[in-house]
Short mmCIF file of C-alpha atoms in Angstrom, two decimals:
data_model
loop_
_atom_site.label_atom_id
_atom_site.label_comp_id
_atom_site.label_asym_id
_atom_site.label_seq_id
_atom_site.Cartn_x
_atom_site.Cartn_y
_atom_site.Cartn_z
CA UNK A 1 9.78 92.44 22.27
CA UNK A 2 12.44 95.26 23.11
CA UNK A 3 15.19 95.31 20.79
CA UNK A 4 18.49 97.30 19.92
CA UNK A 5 20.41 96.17 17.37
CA UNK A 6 23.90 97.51 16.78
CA UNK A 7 26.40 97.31 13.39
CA UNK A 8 28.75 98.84 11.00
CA UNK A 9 31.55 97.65 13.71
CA UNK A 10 34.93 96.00 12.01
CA UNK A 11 38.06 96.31 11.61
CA UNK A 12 40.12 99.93 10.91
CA UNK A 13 43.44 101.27 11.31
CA UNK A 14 44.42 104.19 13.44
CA UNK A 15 43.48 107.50 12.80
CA UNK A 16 40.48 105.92 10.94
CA UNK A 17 36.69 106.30 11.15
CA UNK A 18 33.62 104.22 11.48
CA UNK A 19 30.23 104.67 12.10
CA UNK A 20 28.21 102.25 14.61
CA UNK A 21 24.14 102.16 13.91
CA UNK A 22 21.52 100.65 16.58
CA UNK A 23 18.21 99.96 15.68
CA UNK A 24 15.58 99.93 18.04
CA UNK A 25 12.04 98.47 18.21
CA UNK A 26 9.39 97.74 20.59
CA UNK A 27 8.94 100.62 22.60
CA UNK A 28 8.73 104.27 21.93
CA UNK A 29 12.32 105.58 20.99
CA UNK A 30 11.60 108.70 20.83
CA UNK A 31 10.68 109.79 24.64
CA UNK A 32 14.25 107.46 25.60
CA UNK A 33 17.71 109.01 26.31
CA UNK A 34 19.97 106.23 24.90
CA UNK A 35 23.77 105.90 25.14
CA UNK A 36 26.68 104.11 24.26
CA UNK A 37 28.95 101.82 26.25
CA UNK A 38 32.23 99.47 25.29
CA UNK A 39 34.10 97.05 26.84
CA UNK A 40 37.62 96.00 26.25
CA UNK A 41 39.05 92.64 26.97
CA UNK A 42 39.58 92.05 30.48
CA UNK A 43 38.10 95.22 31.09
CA UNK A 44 35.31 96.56 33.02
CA UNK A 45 32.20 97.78 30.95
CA UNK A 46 32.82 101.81 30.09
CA UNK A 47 30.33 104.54 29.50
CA UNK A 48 31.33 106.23 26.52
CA UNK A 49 28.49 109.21 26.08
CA UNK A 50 24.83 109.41 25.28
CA UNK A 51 22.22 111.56 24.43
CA UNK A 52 18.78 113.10 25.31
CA UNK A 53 15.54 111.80 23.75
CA UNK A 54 15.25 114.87 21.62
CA UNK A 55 18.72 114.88 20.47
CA UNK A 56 19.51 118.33 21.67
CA UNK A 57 22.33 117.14 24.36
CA UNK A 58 25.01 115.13 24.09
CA UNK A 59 27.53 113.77 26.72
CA UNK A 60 30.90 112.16 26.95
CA UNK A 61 33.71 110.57 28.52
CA UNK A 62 36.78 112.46 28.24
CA UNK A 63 38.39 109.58 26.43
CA UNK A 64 36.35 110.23 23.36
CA UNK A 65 35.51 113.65 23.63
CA UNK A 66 36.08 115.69 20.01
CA UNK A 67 36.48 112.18 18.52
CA UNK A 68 32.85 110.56 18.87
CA UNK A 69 29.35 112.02 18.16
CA UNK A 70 26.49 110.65 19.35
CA UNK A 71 23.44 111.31 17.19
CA UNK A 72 19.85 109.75 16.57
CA UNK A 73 17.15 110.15 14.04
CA UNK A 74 14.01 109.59 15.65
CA UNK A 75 12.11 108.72 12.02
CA UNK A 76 14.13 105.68 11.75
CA UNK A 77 14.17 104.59 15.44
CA UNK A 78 17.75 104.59 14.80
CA UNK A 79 20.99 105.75 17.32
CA UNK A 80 24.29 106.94 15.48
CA UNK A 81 28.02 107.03 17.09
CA UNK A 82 30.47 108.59 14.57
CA UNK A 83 34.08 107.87 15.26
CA UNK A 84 36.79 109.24 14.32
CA UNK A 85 40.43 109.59 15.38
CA UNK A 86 40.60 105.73 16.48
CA UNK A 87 42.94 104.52 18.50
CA UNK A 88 44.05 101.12 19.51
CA UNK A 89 42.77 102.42 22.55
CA UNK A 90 39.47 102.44 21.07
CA UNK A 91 39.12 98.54 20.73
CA UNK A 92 36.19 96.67 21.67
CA UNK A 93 32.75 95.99 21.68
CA UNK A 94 30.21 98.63 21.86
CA UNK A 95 27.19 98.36 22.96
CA UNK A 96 23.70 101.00 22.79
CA UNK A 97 21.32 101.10 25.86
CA UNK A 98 18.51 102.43 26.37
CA UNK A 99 18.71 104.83 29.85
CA UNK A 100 16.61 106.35 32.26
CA UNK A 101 16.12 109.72 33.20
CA UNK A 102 18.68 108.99 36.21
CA UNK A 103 20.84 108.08 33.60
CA UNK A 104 20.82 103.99 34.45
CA UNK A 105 20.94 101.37 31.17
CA UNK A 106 18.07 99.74 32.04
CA UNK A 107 17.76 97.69 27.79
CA UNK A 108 20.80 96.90 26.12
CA UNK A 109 22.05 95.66 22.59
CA UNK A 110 24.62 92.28 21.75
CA UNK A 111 27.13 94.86 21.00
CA UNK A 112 29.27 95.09 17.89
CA UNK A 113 33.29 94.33 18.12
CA UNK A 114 35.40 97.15 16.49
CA UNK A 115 38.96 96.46 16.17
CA UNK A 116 41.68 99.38 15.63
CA UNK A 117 44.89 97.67 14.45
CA UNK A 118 47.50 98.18 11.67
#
């Protein structure tokens, strides 16, 4: 019974932060790259970063990069994306996957909406 569960999504006003958790169970965290994605209304799904099993790499997409961090603590089966800097830009839901060494989402979470609005 594979399982990622994301929250702390909401609402926040620009130039705000938030940070988005995802737990994980059944399978072994540890030994999986994960990542985040979002998607935006009437938008196509977007990769936003991720990060080795390990934790010692991190990616992104230029849209984010120096605003996000992606970081995990392996001890809690638990993935971390620390925002900062929103934008309205920034709106929608986000999602945490599970990825392959090829760098495919191959398990995914329901997502969690976060709005960036005055």
């Amino acid at each position: 019974q594979l399982q990622l569960v994301e929250s702390g999504g909401g609402l926040v006003q620009p130039g705000g932060s938030l940070r988005l958790s995802c737990a994980a169970s059944g399978f072994t965290f540890r030994i999986n790259a994960m990542a985040w994605y979002r998607q935006a209304p009437g938008k196509a799904r977007e990769w936003v970063g991720q990060i080795t099993a390990g934790g010692g790499m991190t990616l992104y997409a230029d849209s984010v990069k120096g605003r996000f961090t992606i970081s995990r603590d392996n001890t809690k089966n638990t993935l971390y994306l620390q925002m900062s800097s929103l934008l309205p830009e920034d709106t929608a839901v986000y999602y945490c996957a599970r990825i392959t060494r090829s760098g495919e989402g191959n398990f995914w979470g329901q997502g969690t909406q976060v709005t960036v609005s005055s």
